[in-house]
Coordinates of C-alpha atoms and ligand atoms in Angstrom, one line a residue:
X1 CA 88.3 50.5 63.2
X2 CA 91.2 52.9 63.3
X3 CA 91.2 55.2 66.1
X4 CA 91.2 58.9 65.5
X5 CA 94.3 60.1 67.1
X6 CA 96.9 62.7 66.0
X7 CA 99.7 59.5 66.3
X8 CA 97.2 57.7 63.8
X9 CA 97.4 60.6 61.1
X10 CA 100.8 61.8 61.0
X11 CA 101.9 58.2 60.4
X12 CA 99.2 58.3 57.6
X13 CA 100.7 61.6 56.0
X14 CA 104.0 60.1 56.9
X15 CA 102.9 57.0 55.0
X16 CA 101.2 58.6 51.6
X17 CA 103.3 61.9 52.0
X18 CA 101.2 64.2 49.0
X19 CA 99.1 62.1 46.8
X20 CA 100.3 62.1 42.9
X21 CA 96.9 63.8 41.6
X22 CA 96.9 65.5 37.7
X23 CA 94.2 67.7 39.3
X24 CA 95.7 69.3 41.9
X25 CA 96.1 73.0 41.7
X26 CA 99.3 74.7 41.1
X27 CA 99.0 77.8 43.4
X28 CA 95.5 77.0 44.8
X29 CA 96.5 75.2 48.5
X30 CA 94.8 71.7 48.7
X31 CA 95.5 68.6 51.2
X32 CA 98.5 66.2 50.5
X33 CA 96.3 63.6 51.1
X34 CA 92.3 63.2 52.0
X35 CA 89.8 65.5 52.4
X36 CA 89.6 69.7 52.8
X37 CA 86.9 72.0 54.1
X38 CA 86.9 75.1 55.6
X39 CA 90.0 77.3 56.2
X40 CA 90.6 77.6 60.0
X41 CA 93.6 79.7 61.9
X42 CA 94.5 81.6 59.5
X43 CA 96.8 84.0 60.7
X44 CA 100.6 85.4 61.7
X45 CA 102.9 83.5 63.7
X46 CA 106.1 84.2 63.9
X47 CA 106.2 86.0 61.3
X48 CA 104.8 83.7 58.4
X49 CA 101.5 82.7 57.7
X50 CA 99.8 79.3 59.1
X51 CA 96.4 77.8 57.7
X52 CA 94.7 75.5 59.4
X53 CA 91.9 73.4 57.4
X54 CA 89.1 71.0 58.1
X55 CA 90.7 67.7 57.5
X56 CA 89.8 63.9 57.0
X57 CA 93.1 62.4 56.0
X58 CA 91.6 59.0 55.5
X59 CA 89.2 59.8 52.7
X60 CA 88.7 62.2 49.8
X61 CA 84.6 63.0 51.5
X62 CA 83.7 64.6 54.8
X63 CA 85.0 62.2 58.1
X64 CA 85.8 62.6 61.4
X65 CA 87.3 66.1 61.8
X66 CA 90.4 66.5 61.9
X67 CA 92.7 70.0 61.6
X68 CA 95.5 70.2 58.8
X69 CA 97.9 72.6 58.5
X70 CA 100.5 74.6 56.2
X71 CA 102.3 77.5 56.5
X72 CA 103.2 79.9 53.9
X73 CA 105.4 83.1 53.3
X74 CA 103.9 84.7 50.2
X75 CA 100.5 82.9 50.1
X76 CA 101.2 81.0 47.2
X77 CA 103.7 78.5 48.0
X78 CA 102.6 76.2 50.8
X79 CA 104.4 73.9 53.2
X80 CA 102.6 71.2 54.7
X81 CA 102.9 70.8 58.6
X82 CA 102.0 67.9 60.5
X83 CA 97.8 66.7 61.3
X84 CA 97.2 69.8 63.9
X85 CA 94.4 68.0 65.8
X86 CA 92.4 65.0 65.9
X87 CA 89.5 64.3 67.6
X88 CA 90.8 62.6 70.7
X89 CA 89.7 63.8 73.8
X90 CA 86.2 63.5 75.2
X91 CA 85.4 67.5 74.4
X92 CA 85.9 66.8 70.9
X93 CA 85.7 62.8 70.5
X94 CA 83.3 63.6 67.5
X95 CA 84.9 65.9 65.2
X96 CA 87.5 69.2 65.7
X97 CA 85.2 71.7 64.1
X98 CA 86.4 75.0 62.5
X99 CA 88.3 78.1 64.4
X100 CA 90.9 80.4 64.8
X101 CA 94.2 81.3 65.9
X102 CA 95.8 84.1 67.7
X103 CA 99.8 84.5 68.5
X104 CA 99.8 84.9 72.4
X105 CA 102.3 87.5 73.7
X106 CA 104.7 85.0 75.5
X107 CA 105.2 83.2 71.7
X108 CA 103.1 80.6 71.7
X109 CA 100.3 79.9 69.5
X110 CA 96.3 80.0 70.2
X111 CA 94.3 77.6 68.4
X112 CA 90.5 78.0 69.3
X113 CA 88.4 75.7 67.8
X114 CA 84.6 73.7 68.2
X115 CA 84.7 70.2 70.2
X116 CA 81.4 68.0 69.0
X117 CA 81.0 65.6 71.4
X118 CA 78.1 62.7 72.8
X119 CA 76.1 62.4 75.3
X120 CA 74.5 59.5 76.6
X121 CA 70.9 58.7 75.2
X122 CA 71.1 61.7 72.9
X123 CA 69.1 61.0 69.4
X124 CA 70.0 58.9 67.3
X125 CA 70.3 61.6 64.5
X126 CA 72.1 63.9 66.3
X127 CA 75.9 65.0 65.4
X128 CA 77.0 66.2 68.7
X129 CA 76.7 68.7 70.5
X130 CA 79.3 72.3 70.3
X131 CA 80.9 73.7 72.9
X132 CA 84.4 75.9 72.2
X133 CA 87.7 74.3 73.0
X134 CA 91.3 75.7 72.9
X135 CA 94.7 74.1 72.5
X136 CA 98.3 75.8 72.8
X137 CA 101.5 75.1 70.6
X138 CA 104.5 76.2 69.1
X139 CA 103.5 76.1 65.3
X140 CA 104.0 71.9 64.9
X141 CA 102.5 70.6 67.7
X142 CA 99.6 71.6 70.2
X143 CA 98.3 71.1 73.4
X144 CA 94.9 71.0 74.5
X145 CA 94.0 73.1 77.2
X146 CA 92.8 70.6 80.3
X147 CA 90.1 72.4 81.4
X148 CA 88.5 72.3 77.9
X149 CA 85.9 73.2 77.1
X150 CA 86.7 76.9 77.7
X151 CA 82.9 78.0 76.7
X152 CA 80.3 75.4 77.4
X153 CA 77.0 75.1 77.2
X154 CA 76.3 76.3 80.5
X155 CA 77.6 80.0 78.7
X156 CA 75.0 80.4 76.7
X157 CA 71.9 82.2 77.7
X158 CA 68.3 81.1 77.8
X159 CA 67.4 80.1 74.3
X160 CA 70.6 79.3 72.5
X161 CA 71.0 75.7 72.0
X162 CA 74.3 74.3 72.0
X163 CA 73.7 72.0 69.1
X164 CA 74.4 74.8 66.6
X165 CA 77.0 76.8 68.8
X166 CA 80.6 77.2 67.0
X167 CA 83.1 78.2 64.9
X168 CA 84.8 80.8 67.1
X169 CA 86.8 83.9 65.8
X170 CA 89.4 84.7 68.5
X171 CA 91.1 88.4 68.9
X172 CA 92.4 90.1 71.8
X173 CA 91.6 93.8 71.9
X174 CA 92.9 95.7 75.6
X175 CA 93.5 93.5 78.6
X176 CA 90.5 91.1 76.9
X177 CA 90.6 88.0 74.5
X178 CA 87.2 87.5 73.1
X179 CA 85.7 85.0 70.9
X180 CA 83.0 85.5 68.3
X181 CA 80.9 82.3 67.6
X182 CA 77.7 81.8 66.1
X183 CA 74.3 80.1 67.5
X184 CA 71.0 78.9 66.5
X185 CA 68.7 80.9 68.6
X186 CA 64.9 80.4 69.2
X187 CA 63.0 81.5 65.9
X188 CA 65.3 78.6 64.4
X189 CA 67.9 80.8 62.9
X190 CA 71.6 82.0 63.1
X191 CA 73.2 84.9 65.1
X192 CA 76.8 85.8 66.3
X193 CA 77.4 85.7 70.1
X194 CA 80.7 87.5 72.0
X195 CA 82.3 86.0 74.7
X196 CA 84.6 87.7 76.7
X197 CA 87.9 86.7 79.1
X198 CA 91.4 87.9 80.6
X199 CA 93.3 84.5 81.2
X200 CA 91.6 82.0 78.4
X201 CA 90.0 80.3 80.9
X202 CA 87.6 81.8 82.3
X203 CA 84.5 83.2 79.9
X204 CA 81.4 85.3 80.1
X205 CA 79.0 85.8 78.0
X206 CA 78.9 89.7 76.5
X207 CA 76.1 89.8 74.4
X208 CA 74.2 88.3 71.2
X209 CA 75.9 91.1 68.7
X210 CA 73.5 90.6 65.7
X211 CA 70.9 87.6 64.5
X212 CA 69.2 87.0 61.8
X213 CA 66.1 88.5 61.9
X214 CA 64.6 86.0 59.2
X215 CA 67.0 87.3 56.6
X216 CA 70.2 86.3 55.2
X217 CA 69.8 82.0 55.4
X218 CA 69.0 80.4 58.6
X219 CA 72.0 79.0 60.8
X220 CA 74.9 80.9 60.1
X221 CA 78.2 79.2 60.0
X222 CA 82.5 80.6 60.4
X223 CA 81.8 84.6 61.6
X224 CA 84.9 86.8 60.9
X225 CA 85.2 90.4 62.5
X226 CA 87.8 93.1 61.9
X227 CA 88.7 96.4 60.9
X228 CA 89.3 98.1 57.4
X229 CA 89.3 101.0 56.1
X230 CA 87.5 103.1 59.0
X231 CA 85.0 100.4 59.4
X232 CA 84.2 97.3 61.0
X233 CA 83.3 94.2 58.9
X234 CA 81.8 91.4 59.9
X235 CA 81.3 87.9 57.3
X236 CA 79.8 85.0 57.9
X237 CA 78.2 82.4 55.4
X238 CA 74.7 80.9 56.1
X239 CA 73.0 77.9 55.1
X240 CA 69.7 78.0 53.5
X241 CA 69.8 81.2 51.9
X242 CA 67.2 83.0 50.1
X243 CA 68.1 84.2 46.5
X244 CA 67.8 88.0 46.8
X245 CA 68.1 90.0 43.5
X246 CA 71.7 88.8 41.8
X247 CA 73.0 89.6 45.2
X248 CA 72.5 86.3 47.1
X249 CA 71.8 83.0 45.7
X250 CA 70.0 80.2 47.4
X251 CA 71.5 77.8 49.6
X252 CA 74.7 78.0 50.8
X253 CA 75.5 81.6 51.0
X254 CA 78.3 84.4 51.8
X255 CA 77.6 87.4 53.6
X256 CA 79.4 90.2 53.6
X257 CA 78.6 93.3 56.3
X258 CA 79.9 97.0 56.8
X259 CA 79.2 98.9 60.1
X260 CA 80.9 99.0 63.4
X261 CA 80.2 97.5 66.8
X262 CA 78.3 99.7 69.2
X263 CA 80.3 99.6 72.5
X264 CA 77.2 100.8 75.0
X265 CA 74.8 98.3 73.4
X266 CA 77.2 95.4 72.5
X267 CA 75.9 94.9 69.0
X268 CA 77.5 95.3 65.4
X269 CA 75.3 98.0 63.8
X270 CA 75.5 97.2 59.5
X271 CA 75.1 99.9 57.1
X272 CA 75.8 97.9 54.1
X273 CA 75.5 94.2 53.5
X274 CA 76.6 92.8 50.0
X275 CA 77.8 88.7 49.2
X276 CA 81.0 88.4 49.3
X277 CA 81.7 86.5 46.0
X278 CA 78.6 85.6 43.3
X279 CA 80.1 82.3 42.2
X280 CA 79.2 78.9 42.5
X281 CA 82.1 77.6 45.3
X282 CA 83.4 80.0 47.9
X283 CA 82.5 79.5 51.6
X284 CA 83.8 79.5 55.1
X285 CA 85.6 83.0 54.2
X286 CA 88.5 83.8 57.1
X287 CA 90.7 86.4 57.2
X288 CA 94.2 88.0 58.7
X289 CA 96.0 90.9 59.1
X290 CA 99.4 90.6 57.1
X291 CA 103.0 91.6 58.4
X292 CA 102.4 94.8 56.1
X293 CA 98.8 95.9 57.5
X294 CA 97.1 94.4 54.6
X295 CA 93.7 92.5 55.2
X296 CA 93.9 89.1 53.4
X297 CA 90.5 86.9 52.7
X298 CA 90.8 82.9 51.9
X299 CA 87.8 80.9 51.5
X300 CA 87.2 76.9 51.0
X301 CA 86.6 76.9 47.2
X302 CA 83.1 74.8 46.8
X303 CA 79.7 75.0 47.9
X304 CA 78.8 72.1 50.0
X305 CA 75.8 71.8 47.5
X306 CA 78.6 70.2 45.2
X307 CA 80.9 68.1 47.0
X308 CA 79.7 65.1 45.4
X309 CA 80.6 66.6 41.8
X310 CA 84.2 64.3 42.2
X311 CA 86.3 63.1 38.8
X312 CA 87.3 60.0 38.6
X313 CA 90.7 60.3 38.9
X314 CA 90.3 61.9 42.0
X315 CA 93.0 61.4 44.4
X316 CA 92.3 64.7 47.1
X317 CA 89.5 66.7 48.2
X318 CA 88.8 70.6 48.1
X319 CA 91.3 73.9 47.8
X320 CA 91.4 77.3 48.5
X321 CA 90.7 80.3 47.0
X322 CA 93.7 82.1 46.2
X323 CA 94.1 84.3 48.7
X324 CA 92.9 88.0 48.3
X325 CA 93.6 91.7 49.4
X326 CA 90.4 93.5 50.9
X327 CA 89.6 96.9 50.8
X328 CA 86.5 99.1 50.9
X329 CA 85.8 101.9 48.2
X330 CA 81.9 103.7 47.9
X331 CA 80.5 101.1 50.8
X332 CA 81.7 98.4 48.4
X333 CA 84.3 95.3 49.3
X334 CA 86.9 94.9 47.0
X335 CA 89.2 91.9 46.2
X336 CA 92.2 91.4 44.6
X337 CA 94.2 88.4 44.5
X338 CA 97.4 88.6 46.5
X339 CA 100.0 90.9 44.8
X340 CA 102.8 88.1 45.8
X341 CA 101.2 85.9 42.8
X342 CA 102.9 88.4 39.7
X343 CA 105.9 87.3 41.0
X344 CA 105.4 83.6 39.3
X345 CA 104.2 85.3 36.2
X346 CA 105.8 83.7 32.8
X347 CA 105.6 83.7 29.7
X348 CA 103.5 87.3 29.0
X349 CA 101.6 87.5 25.8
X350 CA 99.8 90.9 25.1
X351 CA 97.2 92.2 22.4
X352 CA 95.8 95.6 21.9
X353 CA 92.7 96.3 20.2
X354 CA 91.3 93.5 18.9
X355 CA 88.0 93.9 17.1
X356 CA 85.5 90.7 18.7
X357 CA 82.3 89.4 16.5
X358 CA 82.5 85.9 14.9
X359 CA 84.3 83.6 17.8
X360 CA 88.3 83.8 17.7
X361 CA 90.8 82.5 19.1
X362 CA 94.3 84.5 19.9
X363 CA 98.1 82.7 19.0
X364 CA 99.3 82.5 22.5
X365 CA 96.4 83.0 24.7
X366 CA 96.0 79.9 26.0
X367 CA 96.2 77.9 29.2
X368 CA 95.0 76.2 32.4
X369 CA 97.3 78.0 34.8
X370 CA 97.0 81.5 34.1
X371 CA 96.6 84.7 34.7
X372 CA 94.6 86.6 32.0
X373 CA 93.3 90.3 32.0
X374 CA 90.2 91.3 29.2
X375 CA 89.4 94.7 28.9
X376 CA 85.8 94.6 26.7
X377 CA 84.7 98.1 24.9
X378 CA 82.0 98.8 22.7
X379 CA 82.7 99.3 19.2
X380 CA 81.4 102.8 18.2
X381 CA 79.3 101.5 15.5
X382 CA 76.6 101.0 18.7
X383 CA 76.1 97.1 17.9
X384 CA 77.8 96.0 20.6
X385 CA 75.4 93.5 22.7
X386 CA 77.1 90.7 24.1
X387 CA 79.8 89.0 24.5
X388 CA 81.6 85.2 25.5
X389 CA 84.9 84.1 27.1
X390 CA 85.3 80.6 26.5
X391 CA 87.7 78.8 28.4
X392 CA 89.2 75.5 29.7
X393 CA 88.1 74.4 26.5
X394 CA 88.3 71.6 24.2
X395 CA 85.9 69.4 22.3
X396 CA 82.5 71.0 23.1
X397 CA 83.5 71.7 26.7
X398 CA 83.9 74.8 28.3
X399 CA 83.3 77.2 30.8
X400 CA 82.1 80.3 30.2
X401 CA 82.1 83.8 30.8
X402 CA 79.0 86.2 29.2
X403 CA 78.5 89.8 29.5
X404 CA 75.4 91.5 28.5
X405 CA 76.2 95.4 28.6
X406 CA 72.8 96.5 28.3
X407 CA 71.5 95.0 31.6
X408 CA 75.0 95.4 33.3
X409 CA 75.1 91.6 34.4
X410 CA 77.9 88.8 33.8
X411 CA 77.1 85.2 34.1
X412 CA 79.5 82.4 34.7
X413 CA 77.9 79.2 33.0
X414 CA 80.3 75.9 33.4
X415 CA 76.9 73.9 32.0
X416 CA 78.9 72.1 29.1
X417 CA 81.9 70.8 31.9
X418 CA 82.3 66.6 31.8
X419 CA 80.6 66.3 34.6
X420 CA 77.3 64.2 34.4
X421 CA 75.9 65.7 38.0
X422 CA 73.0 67.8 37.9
X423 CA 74.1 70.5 40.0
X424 CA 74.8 74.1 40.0
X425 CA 76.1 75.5 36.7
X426 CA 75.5 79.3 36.5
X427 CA 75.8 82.4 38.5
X428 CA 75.0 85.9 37.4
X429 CA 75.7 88.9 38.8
X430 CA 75.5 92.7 38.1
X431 CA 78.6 95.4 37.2
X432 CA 79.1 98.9 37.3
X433 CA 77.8 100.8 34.3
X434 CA 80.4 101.5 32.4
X435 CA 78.8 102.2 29.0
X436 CA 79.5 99.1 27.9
X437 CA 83.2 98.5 29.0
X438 CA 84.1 95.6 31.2
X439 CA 87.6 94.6 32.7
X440 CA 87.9 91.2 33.8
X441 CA 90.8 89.4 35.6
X442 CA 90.9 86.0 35.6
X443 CA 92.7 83.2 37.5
X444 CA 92.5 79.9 36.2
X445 CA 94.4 76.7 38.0
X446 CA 93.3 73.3 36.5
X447 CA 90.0 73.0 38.2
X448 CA 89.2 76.3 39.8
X449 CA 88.6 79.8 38.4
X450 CA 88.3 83.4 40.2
X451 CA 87.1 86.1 38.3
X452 CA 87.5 90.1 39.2
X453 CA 85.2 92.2 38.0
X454 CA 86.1 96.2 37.2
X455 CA 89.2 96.0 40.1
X456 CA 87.8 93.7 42.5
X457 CA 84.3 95.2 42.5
X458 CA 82.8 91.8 42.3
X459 CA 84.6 88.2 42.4
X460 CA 83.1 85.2 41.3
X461 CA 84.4 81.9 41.7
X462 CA 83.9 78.3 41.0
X463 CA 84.8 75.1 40.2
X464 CA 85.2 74.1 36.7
X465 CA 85.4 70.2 35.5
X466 CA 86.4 69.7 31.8
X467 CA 89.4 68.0 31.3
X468 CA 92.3 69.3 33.1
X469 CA 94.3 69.7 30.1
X470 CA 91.7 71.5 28.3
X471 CA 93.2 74.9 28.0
X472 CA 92.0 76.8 24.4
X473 CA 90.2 80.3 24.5
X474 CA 87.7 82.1 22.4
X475 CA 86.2 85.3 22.1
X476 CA 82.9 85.7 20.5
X477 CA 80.6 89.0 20.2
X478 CA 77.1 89.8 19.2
X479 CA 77.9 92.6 17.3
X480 CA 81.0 94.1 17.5
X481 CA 83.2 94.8 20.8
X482 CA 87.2 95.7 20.7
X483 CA 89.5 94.1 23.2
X484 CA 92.6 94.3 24.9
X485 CA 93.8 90.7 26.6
X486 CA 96.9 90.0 28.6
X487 CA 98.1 86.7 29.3
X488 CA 100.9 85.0 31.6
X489 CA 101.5 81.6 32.6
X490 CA 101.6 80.8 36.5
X491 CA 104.2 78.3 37.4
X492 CA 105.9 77.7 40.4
Ligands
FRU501 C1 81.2 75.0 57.5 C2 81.1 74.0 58.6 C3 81.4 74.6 60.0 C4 81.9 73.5 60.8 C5 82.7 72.7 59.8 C6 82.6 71.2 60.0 O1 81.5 74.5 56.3 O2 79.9 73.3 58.6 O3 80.3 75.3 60.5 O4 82.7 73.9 61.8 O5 82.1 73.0 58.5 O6 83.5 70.6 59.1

């Protein structure tokens, strides 16, 4: 059996370098080789960006956790960095679980991650148990701290079971580094616990900040905290969710929360919770500060509900969203896609009021890397009553987006993909009333797509799986809608 040390998977990537793979995304980042879960240290160092992912380089499914990493300057165009961490040491001999990063003030770089060990005698269906480890680098290569783990089990108060005890956020606010993980508490169910420390080594336990309270899944998994725009945020994703509304859907689900963190009683107060994105495959949402103050979002793009959903050509495992520019308007998120990806616009084709009823197709507007805006209106003869997007499209497969003005809802449906899974195959969710008018931007790379509802109000994404040169569009209407499309092409 091949051991799991960091030696054993650089010489792996050295080996396969980046697997030849027609899927692959242009401008989504995915591994060079094996498997990809959740994004982890994603943040500034030295002035360019660094993600960190959940890695198993030896296999396109789930393994022994490893970290990958790339760095980036403009979000878009990735450079892959050497296997991060393995799972070598006896904190974390079984798996290097998700985490965060912080750039230390003498230079060097925080990674803060959870170790899932054994125990002797523990059952025989157990993972491991979670404790939170650290290791310090210079952007290629990382030590981990000896006295790992920094918070143990023996941090957690009465009632918090370290079997469900991870993912740590780390940010230094004052004289204090803290980390935010989340916990399993008694009634079963997730919370988010702050720990608190001046020299990384030494922790206490500040307080349980929020929890569950029945609602919002059950364990909660990869917390984020930070600032914007006056407020305090705080996301997380949860498994087991209840469907609520078109808000949340069951299952694997992303939160999203507004409020602030009350100092005296050492809890995060929400005023307005909302998902973060109503598609099918966005999870394990993380988030930095960039260079120029904006707050940028990147998310694992899948539900683990649909891992198995794999072509069989496949040659890697999992991607990233895109990343995305956050801001808050009327209590509401907004996304946007980074602004850095107009600059590898091409090829711009443009129509203006184009009267939709019987299904169309447009000269030009075509593609499976692209970026293509819709703006829908009514027609004034008052018939207007729905109307279809059809895309990645060939041969009686497509996916497809629907809007139905009178309820105010748009579903993605991917049902007639090539995949033969039974899985997940349409999310709905509601927009603002606009009389009828709908503006939709949409980001489409081989087997992903991101839509942006009304400027960011809403984002939905997803996974699509026709074939990955399927690239025609329609437009269809019941009754009669005028549009304005705008295409470009994405290449790097
Ligand atoms: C979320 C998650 C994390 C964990 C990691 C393991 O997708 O389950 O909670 O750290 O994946 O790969």
């Amino acid at each position: 059996m091949r051991a799991m040390t960091l030696e054993n998977a650089r010489a792996y990537e050295a080996e396969l370098k980046a697997s030849a793979d027609a899927e692959r995304p242009a401008f989504h980042l995915t591994p060079a080789i094996g498997w990809m879960n959740d994004p982890n240290g994603f943040s500034m160092y030295k002035g360019e960006y660094h993600l960190f992912y959940q890695y198993y380089p030896y296999d396109i499914s789930w393994g022994p956790m490893h970290w990958g990493h790339a760095k980036t300057k403009d979000f878009v165009t990735w450079e892959y960095l050497p296997c991060a961490l393995a799972p070598d040491t006896p904190a974390d001999d079984r798996g290097v679980f998700s985490g965060t990063a912080l750039e230390l003030e003498d230079g060097r770089q925080l990674l803060v991650y959870t170790g899932v060990y054994g125990r002797e005698n523990m059952p025989a269906d157990l993972h491991g148990y979670q404790h939170q480890c650290a290791a310090i680098g210079d952007g290629i290569n990382y030590e981990k701290m000896s006295v790992n783990p920094i918070i143990g089990a023996d941090k957690l108060p009465e009632g918090i079971s370290d079997i469900d005890f991870r993912d740590p956020k780390v940010f230094k606010s004052g004289d204090y580094y803290y980390v935010l993980a989340v916990a399993r508490v008694e009634d079963g169910t997730g919370s988010a616990v702050l720990f608190s420390s001046t020299d990384l080594e030494n922790w206490v336990f500040e307080s349980r900040i929020i929890s569950c309270e029945g609602r919002y899944g059950t364990m909660w998994e990869c917390p984020d905290f930070f600032p914007l725009a006056g407020t305090e945020c705080l996301t997380f994703c949860a498994h087991e969710t209840l469907p609520e509304g078109l808000e949340f859907h069951a299952g694997y689900g992303n939160f999203f929360f507004i409020g602030r963190y009350d100092i005296e009683s050492k809890t995060f107060v929400k005023d307005h919770v909302q998902a973060v994105d109503y598609g099918c495959d966005f999870y394990a949402q993380q988030t930095l500060e960039a260079a120029d103050g904006r707050r940028i979002m990147v998310a694992w793009m899948q539900n683990w509900n649909d891992v198995h959903v794999k072509g069989a050509d496949t040659k890697t495992f999992g991607s990233m969203t895109l990343p995305r520019e956050l801001s808050i308007k009327n209590n509401r998120l907004y996304q946007w896609p980074v602004r850095e990806i107009e600059n590898y616009r091409s090829n711009h084709v443009a129509y203006k009021d184009v009267k939709v009823s019987e299904e169309m197709s447009l000269e030009g507007i075509e593609g499976r890397t692209i970026d293509l805006n819709v703006s829908i209106r009514p027609e004034e003869d008052g018939s207007f009553r729905r109307f279809s997007l059809k895309l990645a499209k060939t041969d009686g497969q497509y996916a497809e987006i629907v809007f139905v003005p009178e309820d105010n809802i748009v579903k993605f449906d991917r049902t007639y993909g090539v995949s033969r899974y039974d899985y997940v195959t349409t999310r709905k969710f509601y927009v603002e009333d606009k009389g009828g008018a709908l503006d939709l931007r949409i980001l489409v790379d081989k087997n992903g797509i991101e839509i942006f509802a009304n400027g960011g109000a809403q984002a939905c994404t997803s996974k699509i799986y026709t074939p990955v040169d399927a690239g025609d569009i329609t437009f269809m209407a019941r009754g009669n809608c005028v549009i304005d499309v705008e295409k470009y092409d994405l290449c790097k």
